[in-house]
Amino acid sequence: MIDQPAIRSEGEAKRRKERIRHCLRCLIHTCLCKDRGCCFPACKNHKTLMQHYNICKKKKIGGCRICKQLIALYCKHSKNCNNNVCPVPFCPSVKRRIKEHSRMQELRQRAMTMTLHSGRHNHREQSIWLVSCTMNVPLA
């Protein structure tokens, strides 16, 4: 027998994913749309949210739920975006941060691997190596 809460959770998860996909499609449309009288209802709503983001004072202290959701949507878009000239606000900078973050994770993983394989724990030497890699400076 299948557990009822699991079914409900799976159904809710599917609906949530579909809502996010819909929001991402609306985001793309809104960022490309130049028609002030656009008949697509989500377009007007999203343009209103973007205007809110531009004037919101609470977002600077992290207290605006609307701005947080909008930023989360931008980040979700950026993780999957392959467009070099993307119209979505913040997309290039978010993609750059994601790339930097994954590079730092890779460097940390390499440093840990070096520690495990070297058999010794010379943290100063590994720290210098890690810093030189992150700054693209060759070791002397």
XYZ file of N, CA and C in Angstrom:
420
model
N 0.837 -1.188 0.000
C 0.000 0.000 0.000
C 0.880 1.249 0.000
N 0.495 2.249 -0.761
C 1.274 3.494 -0.880
C 0.814 4.468 0.201
N 1.785 5.091 0.815
C 1.533 6.037 1.885
C 0.871 7.312 1.343
N -0.245 7.711 1.904
C -0.977 8.895 1.465
C -0.159 10.191 1.540
N 0.528 10.490 2.680
C 1.298 11.737 2.723
C 2.368 11.806 1.639
N 2.952 10.667 1.280
C 3.968 10.650 0.225
C 3.345 11.031 -1.115
N 2.147 10.507 -1.387
C 1.454 10.844 -2.637
C 1.160 12.339 -2.663
N 0.650 12.850 -1.551
C 0.330 14.259 -1.473
C 1.585 15.097 -1.693
N 2.683 14.695 -1.072
C 3.937 15.432 -1.213
C 4.445 15.385 -2.648
N 4.354 14.222 -3.286
C 4.790 14.108 -4.675
C 3.927 14.985 -5.574
N 2.635 14.976 -5.333
C 1.726 15.819 -6.120
C 2.000 17.284 -5.897
N 2.242 17.651 -4.651
C 2.561 19.039 -4.347
C 3.880 19.435 -4.986
N 4.837 18.543 -4.959
C 6.148 18.828 -5.560
C 6.004 19.035 -7.070
N 5.182 18.209 -7.719
C 4.952 18.363 -9.159
C 4.285 19.700 -9.464
N 3.273 20.038 -8.670
C 2.580 21.319 -8.884
C 3.531 22.494 -8.659
N 4.368 22.382 -7.653
C 5.327 23.456 -7.373
C 6.314 23.612 -8.524
N 6.829 22.490 -9.038
C 7.756 22.549 -10.178
C 7.087 23.177 -11.386
N 5.829 22.817 -11.621
C 5.109 23.380 -12.763
C 4.889 24.883 -12.577
N 4.564 25.313 -11.353
C 4.408 26.754 -11.088
C 5.724 27.493 -11.340
N 6.834 26.887 -10.918
C 8.138 27.518 -11.133
C 8.431 27.614 -12.624
N 8.172 26.535 -13.376
C 8.374 26.558 -14.831
C 7.536 27.658 -15.474
N 6.279 27.768 -15.018
C 5.394 28.810 -15.540
C 5.965 30.193 -15.231
N 6.417 30.391 -14.010
C 7.006 31.687 -13.629
C 8.246 31.999 -14.456
N 9.054 30.985 -14.732
C 10.257 31.203 -15.549
C 9.882 31.594 -16.983
N 8.844 30.950 -17.535
C 8.381 31.334 -18.880
C 7.854 32.767 -18.874
N 7.112 33.116 -17.827
C 6.583 34.481 -17.709
C 7.723 35.492 -17.566
N 8.738 35.114 -16.817
C 9.895 35.990 -16.623
C 10.553 36.308 -17.967
N 10.781 35.297 -18.774
C 11.393 35.499 -20.088
C 10.513 36.402 -20.937
N 9.220 36.104 -20.971
C 8.306 36.942 -21.762
C 8.365 38.388 -21.302
N 8.276 38.589 -20.007
C 8.244 39.944 -19.454
C 9.510 40.716 -19.783
N 10.649 40.062 -19.682
C 11.920 40.743 -19.945
C 12.094 41.087 -21.417
N 11.445 40.345 -22.305
C 11.536 40.624 -23.733
C 10.415 41.535 -24.233
N 9.312 41.589 -23.509
C 8.126 42.328 -23.943
C 8.301 43.841 -23.767
N 8.062 44.570 -24.850
C 8.148 46.043 -24.801
C 6.770 46.690 -24.917
N 5.738 45.867 -25.025
C 4.371 46.354 -25.208
C 3.756 46.733 -23.860
N 3.475 48.024 -23.672
C 2.871 48.468 -22.411
C 1.455 47.936 -22.240
N 0.791 47.644 -23.324
C -0.572 47.133 -23.265
C -0.640 45.637 -23.522
N 0.386 44.908 -23.154
C 0.440 43.463 -23.397
C -0.773 42.780 -22.766
N -1.378 41.870 -23.520
C -2.587 41.193 -23.039
C -2.276 39.953 -22.199
N -1.028 39.621 -22.070
C -0.633 38.468 -21.263
C -0.665 38.903 -19.789
N -1.609 38.375 -18.979
C -1.791 38.866 -17.606
C -0.530 38.777 -16.743
N 0.223 37.709 -16.887
C 1.417 37.551 -16.065
C 2.476 38.594 -16.403
N 2.448 39.098 -17.622
C 3.418 40.101 -18.041
C 3.253 41.380 -17.215
N 2.024 41.848 -17.119
C 1.756 43.063 -16.348
C 2.110 42.846 -14.878
N 1.735 41.694 -14.337
C 2.034 41.397 -12.934
C 3.541 41.376 -12.681
N 4.268 40.737 -13.587
C 5.712 40.638 -13.386
C 6.389 42.000 -13.540
N 5.907 42.802 -14.473
C 6.464 44.161 -14.624
C 6.229 44.966 -13.348
N 5.073 44.761 -12.730
C 4.778 45.434 -11.464
C 5.744 44.967 -10.376
N 6.031 43.664 -10.339
C 6.987 43.133 -9.358
C 8.380 43.708 -9.588
N 8.774 43.833 -10.848
C 10.091 44.383 -11.162
C 10.176 45.857 -10.742
N 9.092 46.591 -10.924
C 9.062 47.991 -10.463
C 9.164 48.035 -8.942
N 8.453 47.135 -8.276
C 8.516 47.064 -6.811
C 9.959 46.829 -6.371
N 10.626 45.881 -7.022
C 12.006 45.564 -6.655
C 12.899 46.804 -6.771
N 12.687 47.581 -7.815
C 13.525 48.767 -8.041
C 13.346 49.847 -6.984
N 12.172 49.919 -6.364
C 11.944 50.983 -5.384
C 11.869 50.495 -3.929
N 11.899 49.196 -3.716
C 11.726 48.630 -2.375
C 12.883 49.014 -1.454
N 12.545 49.491 -0.279
C 13.551 49.869 0.724
C 13.885 48.693 1.648
N 12.919 47.786 1.841
C 13.108 46.655 2.755
C 14.111 45.634 2.251
N 14.275 45.533 0.919
C 15.144 44.486 0.370
C 16.587 44.649 0.825
N 17.009 45.883 1.082
C 18.396 46.120 1.495
C 18.709 45.494 2.844
N 17.696 45.368 3.678
C 17.908 44.734 4.982
C 17.400 43.289 4.984
N 17.002 42.823 3.809
C 16.582 41.428 3.666
C 15.205 41.132 4.194
N 14.353 42.154 4.297
C 13.063 41.948 4.916
C 11.876 41.881 3.984
N 12.093 41.904 2.677
C 10.956 41.907 1.760
C 10.773 40.526 1.130
N 9.642 39.925 1.431
C 9.328 38.590 0.915
C 9.185 38.606 -0.608
N 8.593 39.647 -1.158
C 8.399 39.753 -2.606
C 9.748 39.811 -3.322
N 10.645 40.653 -2.815
C 11.975 40.781 -3.428
C 12.764 39.480 -3.316
N 12.647 38.807 -2.179
C 13.342 37.521 -2.013
C 12.859 36.504 -3.036
N 11.549 36.460 -3.264
C 11.001 35.511 -4.231
C 11.428 35.861 -5.652
N 11.477 37.147 -5.941
C 11.893 37.574 -7.269
C 13.367 37.228 -7.509
N 14.201 37.467 -6.515
C 15.621 37.128 -6.631
C 15.790 35.614 -6.778
N 15.015 34.842 -6.027
C 15.080 33.376 -6.140
C 14.706 32.935 -7.557
N 13.724 33.586 -8.140
C 13.320 33.262 -9.509
C 14.438 33.612 -10.493
N 15.066 34.774 -10.307
C 16.192 35.167 -11.165
C 17.328 34.152 -11.047
N 17.623 33.722 -9.833
C 18.698 32.743 -9.622
C 18.360 31.407 -10.266
N 17.123 30.974 -10.113
C 16.680 29.720 -10.726
C 16.853 29.799 -12.245
N 16.466 30.924 -12.821
C 16.630 31.126 -14.262
C 18.112 31.045 -14.645
N 18.949 31.739 -13.900
C 20.373 31.848 -14.234
C 21.093 30.511 -14.190
N 20.663 29.630 -13.299
C 21.302 28.312 -13.192
C 21.155 27.499 -14.475
N 20.089 27.747 -15.232
C 19.820 26.969 -16.442
C 19.987 27.764 -17.734
N 20.358 29.024 -17.632
C 20.427 29.895 -18.802
C 21.743 29.688 -19.563
N 21.621 29.537 -20.876
C 22.798 29.403 -21.739
C 22.960 30.604 -22.663
N 22.116 31.599 -22.492
C 22.122 32.774 -23.350
C 23.212 33.746 -22.909
N 24.123 34.074 -23.797
C 25.200 35.015 -23.458
C 24.714 36.455 -23.350
N 23.622 36.774 -24.025
C 23.066 38.120 -23.980
C 21.644 38.005 -23.432
N 21.545 37.647 -22.172
C 20.248 37.367 -21.558
C 19.569 38.658 -21.101
N 18.262 38.803 -21.369
C 17.536 40.003 -20.971
C 17.086 39.995 -19.502
N 17.245 38.872 -18.830
C 16.775 38.758 -17.446
C 17.733 39.528 -16.528
N 17.181 40.389 -15.667
C 18.046 41.150 -14.763
C 18.924 40.241 -13.910
N 20.146 40.649 -13.727
C 21.132 39.968 -12.873
C 21.627 38.636 -13.420
N 21.125 38.170 -14.545
C 21.498 36.840 -15.031
C 23.012 36.699 -15.216
N 23.671 37.632 -15.921
C 25.120 37.460 -16.099
C 25.891 37.444 -14.770
N 25.518 38.304 -13.848
C 26.244 38.341 -12.576
C 25.969 37.101 -11.733
N 24.750 36.591 -11.762
C 24.428 35.371 -11.011
C 25.170 34.182 -11.624
N 25.201 34.108 -12.956
C 25.941 33.021 -13.613
C 27.419 33.082 -13.245
N 27.976 34.284 -13.197
C 29.383 34.451 -12.828
C 29.622 33.976 -11.396
N 28.733 34.326 -10.483
C 28.871 33.888 -9.085
C 28.743 32.374 -8.952
N 27.828 31.789 -9.686
C 27.660 30.331 -9.649
C 28.940 29.658 -10.137
N 29.501 30.187 -11.213
C 30.736 29.625 -11.766
C 31.887 29.760 -10.761
N 32.007 30.935 -10.122
C 33.054 31.149 -9.123
C 32.876 30.196 -7.942
N 31.641 30.020 -7.509
C 31.351 29.138 -6.381
C 31.743 27.695 -6.713
N 31.379 27.235 -7.903
C 31.720 25.854 -8.262
C 33.229 25.694 -8.417
N 33.908 26.720 -8.882
C 35.371 26.665 -8.989
C 36.011 26.575 -7.608
N 35.509 27.357 -6.660
C 36.044 27.306 -5.296
C 35.797 25.936 -4.677
N 34.621 25.357 -4.912
C 34.339 24.021 -4.390
C 35.309 23.003 -4.982
N 35.569 23.133 -6.266
C 36.503 22.219 -6.922
C 37.903 22.361 -6.324
N 38.332 23.593 -6.072
C 39.652 23.820 -5.478
C 39.735 23.262 -4.058
N 38.678 23.439 -3.286
C 38.661 22.884 -1.927
C 38.749 21.361 -1.976
N 38.024 20.778 -2.928
C 38.046 19.325 -3.074
C 39.448 18.848 -3.442
N 40.102 19.563 -4.344
C 41.472 19.199 -4.719
C 42.411 19.310 -3.531
N 42.252 20.377 -2.730
C 43.106 20.557 -1.557
C 42.901 19.416 -0.569
N 41.642 18.999 -0.375
C 41.367 17.889 0.533
C 41.981 16.594 -0.007
N 41.881 16.403 -1.308
C 42.457 15.214 -1.928
C 43.969 15.205 -1.754
N 44.596 16.371 -1.929
C 46.045 16.470 -1.728
C 46.414 16.084 -0.298
N 45.632 16.554 0.656
C 45.891 16.253 2.063
C 45.800 14.752 2.310
N 44.768 14.122 1.785
C 44.577 12.700 2.000
C 45.660 11.864 1.329
N 46.090 12.283 0.151
C 47.082 11.506 -0.589
C 48.520 11.781 -0.150
N 48.763 12.933 0.407
C 50.139 13.261 0.779
C 50.570 12.545 2.050
N 49.625 12.210 2.897
C 49.963 11.515 4.133
C 50.472 12.447 5.218
N 50.718 13.653 4.881
C 51.146 14.625 5.895
C 50.155 15.777 5.888
N 50.197 16.569 6.915
C 49.211 17.630 7.075
C 49.897 18.984 7.139
N 50.488 19.392 6.042
C 51.140 20.697 5.984
C 50.108 21.711 5.501
N 49.320 22.236 6.435
C 48.216 23.131 6.105
C 48.696 24.440 5.503
N 49.839 24.943 5.931
C 50.356 26.206 5.399
C 50.654 26.057 3.915
N 51.306 24.970 3.542
C 51.639 24.708 2.139
C 50.362 24.581 1.297
N 49.358 23.892 1.819
C 48.105 23.714 1.097
C 47.332 25.018 0.995
N 47.396 25.829 2.023
C 46.722 27.127 1.989
C 47.339 28.017 0.924
N 48.675 28.004 0.840
C 49.351 28.800 -0.185
C 48.950 28.314 -1.572
N 48.887 26.978 -1.742
C 48.480 26.416 -3.021
C 47.061 26.838 -3.373
N 46.143 26.759 -2.395
C 44.745 27.112 -2.628
C 44.605 28.571 -2.999
N 45.298 29.467 -2.287
C 45.239 30.899 -2.577
C 45.804 31.182 -3.964
N 46.918 30.549 -4.307
C 47.523 30.792 -5.619
C 46.589 30.338 -6.738
N 45.870 29.256 -6.531
C 44.928 28.761 -7.552
C 43.760 29.711 -7.711
N 43.240 30.216 -6.606
C 42.081 31.085 -6.691
C 42.417 32.437 -7.294
N 43.667 32.827 -7.163
C 44.081 34.129 -7.695
C 44.780 33.967 -9.058
N 44.853 32.728 -9.559
C 45.525 32.431 -10.820
C 46.971 32.908 -10.826
N 47.637 32.718 -9.701
C 49.035 33.098 -9.566
C 49.856 31.818 -9.535
N 50.879 31.721 -10.410
C 51.692 30.504 -10.376
C 52.549 30.449 -9.127
N 52.746 29.244 -8.603
C 53.616 29.073 -7.448
C 55.062 29.271 -7.870
N 55.875 29.896 -6.994
C 57.282 30.157 -7.318
C 58.105 28.913 -7.179
